[in-house]
PDB file of C-alpha atoms in Angstrom:
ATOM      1  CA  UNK B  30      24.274 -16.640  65.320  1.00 47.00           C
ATOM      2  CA  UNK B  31      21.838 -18.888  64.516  1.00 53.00           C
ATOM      3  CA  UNK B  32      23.359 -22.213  62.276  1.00 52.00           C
ATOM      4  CA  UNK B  33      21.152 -24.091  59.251  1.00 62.00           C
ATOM      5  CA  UNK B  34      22.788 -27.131  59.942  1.00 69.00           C
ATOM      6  CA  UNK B  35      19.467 -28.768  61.402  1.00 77.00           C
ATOM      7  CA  UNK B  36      17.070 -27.305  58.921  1.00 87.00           C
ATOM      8  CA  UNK B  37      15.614 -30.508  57.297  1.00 94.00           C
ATOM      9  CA  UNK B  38      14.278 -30.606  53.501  1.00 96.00           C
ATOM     10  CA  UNK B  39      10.974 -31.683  53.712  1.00 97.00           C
ATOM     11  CA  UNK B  40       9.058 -33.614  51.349  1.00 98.00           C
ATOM     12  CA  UNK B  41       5.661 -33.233  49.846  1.00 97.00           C
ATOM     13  CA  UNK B  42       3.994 -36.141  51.116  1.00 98.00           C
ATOM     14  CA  UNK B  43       4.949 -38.641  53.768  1.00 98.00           C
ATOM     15  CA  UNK B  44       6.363 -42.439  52.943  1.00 98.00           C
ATOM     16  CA  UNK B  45       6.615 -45.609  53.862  1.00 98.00           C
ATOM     17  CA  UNK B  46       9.477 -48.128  53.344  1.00 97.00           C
ATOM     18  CA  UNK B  47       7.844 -52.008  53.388  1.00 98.00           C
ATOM     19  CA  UNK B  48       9.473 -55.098  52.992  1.00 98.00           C
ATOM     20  CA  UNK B  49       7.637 -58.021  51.624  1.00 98.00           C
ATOM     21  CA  UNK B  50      10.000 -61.213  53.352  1.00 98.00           C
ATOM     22  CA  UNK B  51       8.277 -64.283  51.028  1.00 96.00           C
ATOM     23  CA  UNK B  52       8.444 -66.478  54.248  1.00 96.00           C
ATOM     24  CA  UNK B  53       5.366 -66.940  55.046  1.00 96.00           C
ATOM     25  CA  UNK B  54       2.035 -68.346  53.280  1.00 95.00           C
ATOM     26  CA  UNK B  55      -0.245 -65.684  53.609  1.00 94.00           C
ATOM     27  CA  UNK B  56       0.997 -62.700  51.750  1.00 91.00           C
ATOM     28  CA  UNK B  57      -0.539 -59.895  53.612  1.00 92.00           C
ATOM     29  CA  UNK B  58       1.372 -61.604  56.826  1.00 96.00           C
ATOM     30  CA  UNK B  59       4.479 -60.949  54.555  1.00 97.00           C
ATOM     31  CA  UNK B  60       4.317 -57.110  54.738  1.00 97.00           C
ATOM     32  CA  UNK B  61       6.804 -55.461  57.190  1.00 98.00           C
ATOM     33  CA  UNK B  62       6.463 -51.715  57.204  1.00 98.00           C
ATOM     34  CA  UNK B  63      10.320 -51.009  57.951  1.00 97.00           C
ATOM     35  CA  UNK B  64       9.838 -47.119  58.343  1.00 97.00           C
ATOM     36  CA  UNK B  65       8.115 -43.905  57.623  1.00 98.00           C
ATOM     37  CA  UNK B  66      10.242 -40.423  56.094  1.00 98.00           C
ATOM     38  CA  UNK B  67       8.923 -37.367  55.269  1.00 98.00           C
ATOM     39  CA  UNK B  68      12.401 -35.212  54.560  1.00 98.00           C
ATOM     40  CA  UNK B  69      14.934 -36.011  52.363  1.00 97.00           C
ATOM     41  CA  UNK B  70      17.483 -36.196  55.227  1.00 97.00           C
ATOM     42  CA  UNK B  71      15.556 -39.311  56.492  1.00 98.00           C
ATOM     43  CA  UNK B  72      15.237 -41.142  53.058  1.00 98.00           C
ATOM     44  CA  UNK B  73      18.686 -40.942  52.752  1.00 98.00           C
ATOM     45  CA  UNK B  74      19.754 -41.883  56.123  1.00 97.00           C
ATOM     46  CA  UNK B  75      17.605 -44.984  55.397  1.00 97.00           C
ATOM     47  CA  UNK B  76      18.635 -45.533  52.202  1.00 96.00           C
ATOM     48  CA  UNK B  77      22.397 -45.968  53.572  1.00 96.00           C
ATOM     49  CA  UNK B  78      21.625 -48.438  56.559  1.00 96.00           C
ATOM     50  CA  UNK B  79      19.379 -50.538  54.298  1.00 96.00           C
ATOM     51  CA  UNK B  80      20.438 -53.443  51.710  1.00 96.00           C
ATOM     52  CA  UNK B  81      20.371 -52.237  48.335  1.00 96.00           C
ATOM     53  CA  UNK B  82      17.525 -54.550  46.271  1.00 96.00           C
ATOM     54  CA  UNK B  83      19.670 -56.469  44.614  1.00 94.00           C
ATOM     55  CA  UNK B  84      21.273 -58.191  47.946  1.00 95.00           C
ATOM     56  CA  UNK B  85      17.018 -59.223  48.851  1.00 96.00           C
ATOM     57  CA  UNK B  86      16.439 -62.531  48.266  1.00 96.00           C
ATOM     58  CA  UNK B  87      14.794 -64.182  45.271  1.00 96.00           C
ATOM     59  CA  UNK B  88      10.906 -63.541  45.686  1.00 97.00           C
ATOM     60  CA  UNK B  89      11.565 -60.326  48.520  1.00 98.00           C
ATOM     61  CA  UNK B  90      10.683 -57.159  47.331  1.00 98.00           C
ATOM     62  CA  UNK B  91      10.557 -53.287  48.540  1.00 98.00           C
ATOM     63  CA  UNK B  92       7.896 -50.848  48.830  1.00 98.00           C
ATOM     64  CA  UNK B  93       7.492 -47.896  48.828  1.00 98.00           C
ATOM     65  CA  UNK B  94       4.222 -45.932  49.206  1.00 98.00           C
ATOM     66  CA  UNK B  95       3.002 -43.217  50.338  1.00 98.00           C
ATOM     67  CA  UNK B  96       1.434 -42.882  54.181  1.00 97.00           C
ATOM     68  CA  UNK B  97      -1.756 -44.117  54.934  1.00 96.00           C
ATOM     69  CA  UNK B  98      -1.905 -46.294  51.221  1.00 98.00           C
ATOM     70  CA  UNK B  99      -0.988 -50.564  51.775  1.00 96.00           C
ATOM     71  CA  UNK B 100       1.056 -51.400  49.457  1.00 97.00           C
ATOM     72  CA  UNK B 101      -1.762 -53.999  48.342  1.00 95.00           C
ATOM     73  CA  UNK B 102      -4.225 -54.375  45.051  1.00 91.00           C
ATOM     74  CA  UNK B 103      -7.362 -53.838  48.072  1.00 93.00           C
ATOM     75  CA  UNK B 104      -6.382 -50.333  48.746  1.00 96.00           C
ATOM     76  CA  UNK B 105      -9.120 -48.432  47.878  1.00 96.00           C
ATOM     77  CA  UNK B 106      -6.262 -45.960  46.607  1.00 96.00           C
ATOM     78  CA  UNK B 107      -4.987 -48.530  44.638  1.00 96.00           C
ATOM     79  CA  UNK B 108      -8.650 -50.563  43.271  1.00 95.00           C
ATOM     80  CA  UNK B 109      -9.189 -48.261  40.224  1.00 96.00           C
ATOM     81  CA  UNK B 110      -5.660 -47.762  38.846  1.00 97.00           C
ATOM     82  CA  UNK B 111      -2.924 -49.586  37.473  1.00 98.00           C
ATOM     83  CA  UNK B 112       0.946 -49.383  37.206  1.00 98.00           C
ATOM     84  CA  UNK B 113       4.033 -48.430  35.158  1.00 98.00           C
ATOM     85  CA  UNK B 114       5.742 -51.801  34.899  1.00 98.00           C
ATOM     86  CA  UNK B 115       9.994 -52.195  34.072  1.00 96.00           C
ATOM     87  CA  UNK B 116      11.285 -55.892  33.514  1.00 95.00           C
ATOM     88  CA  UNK B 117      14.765 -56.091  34.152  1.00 92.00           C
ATOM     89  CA  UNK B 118      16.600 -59.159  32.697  1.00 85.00           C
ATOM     90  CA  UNK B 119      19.506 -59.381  30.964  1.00 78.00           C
ATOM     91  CA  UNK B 120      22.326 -56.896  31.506  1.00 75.00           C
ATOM     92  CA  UNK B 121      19.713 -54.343  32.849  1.00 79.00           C
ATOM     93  CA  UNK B 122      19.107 -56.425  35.635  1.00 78.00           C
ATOM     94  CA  UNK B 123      22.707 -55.135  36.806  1.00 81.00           C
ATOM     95  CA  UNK B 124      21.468 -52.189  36.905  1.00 93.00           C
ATOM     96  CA  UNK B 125      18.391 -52.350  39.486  1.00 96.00           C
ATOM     97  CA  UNK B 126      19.462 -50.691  42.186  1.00 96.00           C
ATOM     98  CA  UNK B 127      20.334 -47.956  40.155  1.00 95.00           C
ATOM     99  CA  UNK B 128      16.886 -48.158  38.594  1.00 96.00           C
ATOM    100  CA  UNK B 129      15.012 -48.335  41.749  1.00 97.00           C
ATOM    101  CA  UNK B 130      16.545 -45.482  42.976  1.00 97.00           C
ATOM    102  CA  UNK B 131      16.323 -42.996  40.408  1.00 96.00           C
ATOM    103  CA  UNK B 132      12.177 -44.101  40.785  1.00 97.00           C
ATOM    104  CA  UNK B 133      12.058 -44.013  44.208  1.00 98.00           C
ATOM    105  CA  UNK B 134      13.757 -40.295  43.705  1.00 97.00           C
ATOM    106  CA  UNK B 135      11.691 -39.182  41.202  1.00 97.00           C
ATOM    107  CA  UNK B 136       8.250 -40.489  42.828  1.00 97.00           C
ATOM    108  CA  UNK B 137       9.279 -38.797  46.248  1.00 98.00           C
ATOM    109  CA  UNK B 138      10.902 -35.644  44.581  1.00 97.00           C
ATOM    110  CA  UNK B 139       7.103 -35.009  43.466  1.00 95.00           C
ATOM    111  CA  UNK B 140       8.545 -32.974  40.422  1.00 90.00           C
ATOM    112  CA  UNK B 141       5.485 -33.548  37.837  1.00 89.00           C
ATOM    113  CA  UNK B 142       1.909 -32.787  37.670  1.00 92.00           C
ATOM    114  CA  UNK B 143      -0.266 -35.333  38.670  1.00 95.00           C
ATOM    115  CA  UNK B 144       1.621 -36.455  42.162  1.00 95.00           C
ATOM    116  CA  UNK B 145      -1.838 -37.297  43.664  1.00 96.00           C
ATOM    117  CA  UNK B 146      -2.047 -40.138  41.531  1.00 97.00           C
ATOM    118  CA  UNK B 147       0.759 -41.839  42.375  1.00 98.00           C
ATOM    119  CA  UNK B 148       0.489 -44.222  44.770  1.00 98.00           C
ATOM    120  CA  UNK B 149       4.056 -45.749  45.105  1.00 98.00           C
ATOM    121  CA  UNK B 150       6.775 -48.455  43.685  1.00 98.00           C
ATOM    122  CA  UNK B 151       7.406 -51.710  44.136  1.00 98.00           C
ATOM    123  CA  UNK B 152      10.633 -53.646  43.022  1.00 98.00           C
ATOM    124  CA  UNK B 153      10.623 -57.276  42.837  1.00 97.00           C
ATOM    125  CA  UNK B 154      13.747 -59.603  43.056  1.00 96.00           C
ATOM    126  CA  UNK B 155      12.915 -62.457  40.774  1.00 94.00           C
ATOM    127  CA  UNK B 156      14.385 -63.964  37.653  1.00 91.00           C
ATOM    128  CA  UNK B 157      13.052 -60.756  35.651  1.00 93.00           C
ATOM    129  CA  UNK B 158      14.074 -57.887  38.205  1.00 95.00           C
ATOM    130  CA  UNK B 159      10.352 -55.728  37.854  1.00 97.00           C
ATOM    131  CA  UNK B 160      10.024 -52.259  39.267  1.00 97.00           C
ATOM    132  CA  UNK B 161       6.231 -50.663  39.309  1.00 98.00           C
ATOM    133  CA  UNK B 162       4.920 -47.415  39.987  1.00 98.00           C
ATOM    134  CA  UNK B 163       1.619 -47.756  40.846  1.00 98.00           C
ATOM    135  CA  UNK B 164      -1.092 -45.196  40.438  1.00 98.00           C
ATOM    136  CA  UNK B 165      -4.554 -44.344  41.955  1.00 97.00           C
ATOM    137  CA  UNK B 166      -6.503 -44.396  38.292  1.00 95.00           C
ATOM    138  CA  UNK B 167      -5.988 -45.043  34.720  1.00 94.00           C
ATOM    139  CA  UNK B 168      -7.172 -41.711  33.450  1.00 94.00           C
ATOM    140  CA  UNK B 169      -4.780 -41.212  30.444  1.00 95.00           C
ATOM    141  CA  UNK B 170      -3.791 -37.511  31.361  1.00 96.00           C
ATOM    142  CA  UNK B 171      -2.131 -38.799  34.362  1.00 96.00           C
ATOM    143  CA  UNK B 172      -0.906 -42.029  33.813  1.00 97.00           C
ATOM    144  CA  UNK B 173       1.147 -40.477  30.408  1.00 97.00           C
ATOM    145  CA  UNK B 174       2.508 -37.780  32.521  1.00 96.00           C
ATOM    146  CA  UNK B 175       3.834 -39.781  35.142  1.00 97.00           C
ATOM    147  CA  UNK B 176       5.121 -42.209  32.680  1.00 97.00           C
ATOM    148  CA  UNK B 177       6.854 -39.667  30.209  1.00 96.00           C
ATOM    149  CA  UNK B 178       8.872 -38.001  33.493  1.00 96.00           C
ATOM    150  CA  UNK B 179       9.666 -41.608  34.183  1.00 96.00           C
ATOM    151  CA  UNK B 180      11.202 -42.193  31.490  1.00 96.00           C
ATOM    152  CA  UNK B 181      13.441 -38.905  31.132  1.00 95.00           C
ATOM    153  CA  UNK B 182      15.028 -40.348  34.043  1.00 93.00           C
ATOM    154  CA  UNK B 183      14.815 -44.638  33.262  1.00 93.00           C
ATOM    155  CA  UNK B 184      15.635 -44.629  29.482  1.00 92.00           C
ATOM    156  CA  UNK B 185      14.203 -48.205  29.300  1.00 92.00           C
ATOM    157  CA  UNK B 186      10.818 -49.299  27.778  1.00 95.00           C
ATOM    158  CA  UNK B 187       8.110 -49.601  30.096  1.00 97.00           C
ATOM    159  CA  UNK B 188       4.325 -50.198  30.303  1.00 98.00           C
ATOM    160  CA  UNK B 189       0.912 -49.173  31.913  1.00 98.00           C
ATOM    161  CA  UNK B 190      -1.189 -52.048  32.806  1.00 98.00           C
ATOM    162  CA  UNK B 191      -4.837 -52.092  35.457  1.00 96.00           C
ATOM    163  CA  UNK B 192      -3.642 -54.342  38.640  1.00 92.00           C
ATOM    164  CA  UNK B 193      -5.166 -57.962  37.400  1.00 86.00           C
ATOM    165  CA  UNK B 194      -4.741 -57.549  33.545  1.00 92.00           C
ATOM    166  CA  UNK B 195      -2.251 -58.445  31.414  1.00 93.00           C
ATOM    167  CA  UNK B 196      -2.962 -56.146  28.426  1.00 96.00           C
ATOM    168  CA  UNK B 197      -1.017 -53.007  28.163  1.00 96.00           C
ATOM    169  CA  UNK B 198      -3.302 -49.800  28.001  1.00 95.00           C
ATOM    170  CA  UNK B 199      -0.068 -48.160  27.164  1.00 96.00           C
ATOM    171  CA  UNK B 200       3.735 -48.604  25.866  1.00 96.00           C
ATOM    172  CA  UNK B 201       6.644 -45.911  25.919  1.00 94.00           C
TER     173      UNK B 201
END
C-alpha cells in the first residue's frame, strides 16, 4: 500500500530567500541568496531553522523573491513597477514577524489574480520596521488587487509608491 507521507505541496512559482548582511560598502556585495523553495514543505522547514526578522540586526533585512528576479531596483522585472510599503513603529513594530509572515504567505500562496506581477517582499529592520511587496508595473488593475488581498490579511494602512519616488500613487 502505497503511503502519501512524501507527497510534497508544491507551489506556483519558485523562491528565493536573500539576506541583505549591511556589512559591507557596496550593497549589491551585501546580497546573500540563503536558499531556493518551491513546496510549501520547504518554506516551512526554512522558516523554522531561520531567525525570525526581528532577531536581524539593525539595517539587515530579508528577501524574498521569486526565482530568476534580484531582489534589486535594476531588475528589469523590477524597473517599471513599484511597491506596497508597511512602516512598522510603535507597538506594531512588535508585531513584524507576524506581519512578514502572513506576506510572505500570502505572496507565495499565489491566491489572487495578478500573481505575475508580483515580484517579491522585502522587510527591513530599522527604527521604522518596513515590509514591501514589490511588483513588476504600476498598472492600477494590478497593483489595487494585490494591495486589497494584502490587506484582508495585514489590517494596517499601507501604500503604493514607483521604486525612487516618494509620492504615493495609492493609499489603503
Amino acid at each position: 500500500m502505497k503511503t502519501l507521507d512524501n507527497v510534497k505541496h508544491p507551489l506556483g512559482s519558485e523562491w528565493s530567500f536573500w539576506l541583505f548582511t549591511n556589512q559591507k560598502k557596496n550593497w549589491a556585495d551585501n546580497l546573500v541568496k540563503l536558499a531556493t523553495f518551491d513546496t510549501v514543505e520547504d518554506y516551512w522547514c526554512l522558516y523554522h531553522h531561520m531567525k525570525v526578522p526581528s532577531e536581524l540586526n539593525l539595517g539587515q533585512e530579508y528577501l524574498v523573491f521569486k526565482k530568476g528576479i534580484q531582489p534589486q531596483w535594476e531588475d528589469p522585472a523590477n524597473q517599471s513597477g513599484g511597491r506596497w510599503l508597511i512602516i512598522l513603529d510603535g507597538e506594531k513594530a512588535a508585531h513584524v514577524d507576524a506581519i512578514w509572515l502572513d506576506t510572505v504567505l500570502v505572496l507565495i500562496g499565489e491566491t489572487f489574480e495578478h500573481v505575475d506581477d508580483v515580484c517579491g517582499v522585502v522587510c527591513n529592520i530599522r527604527a521604522k520596521h518596513r515590509i514591501a511587496v514589490w511588483m513588476r508595473n504600476c498598472k492600477a488593475k494590478a497593483v489595487c488587487e494585490v494591495g486589497k488581498k494584502l490587506r484582508e490579511h495585514i489590517p494596517i494602512k499601507m501604500q503604493y509608491y514607483r521604486h525612487n519616488q516618494t509620492k504615493a500613487l495609492f493609499t489603503i
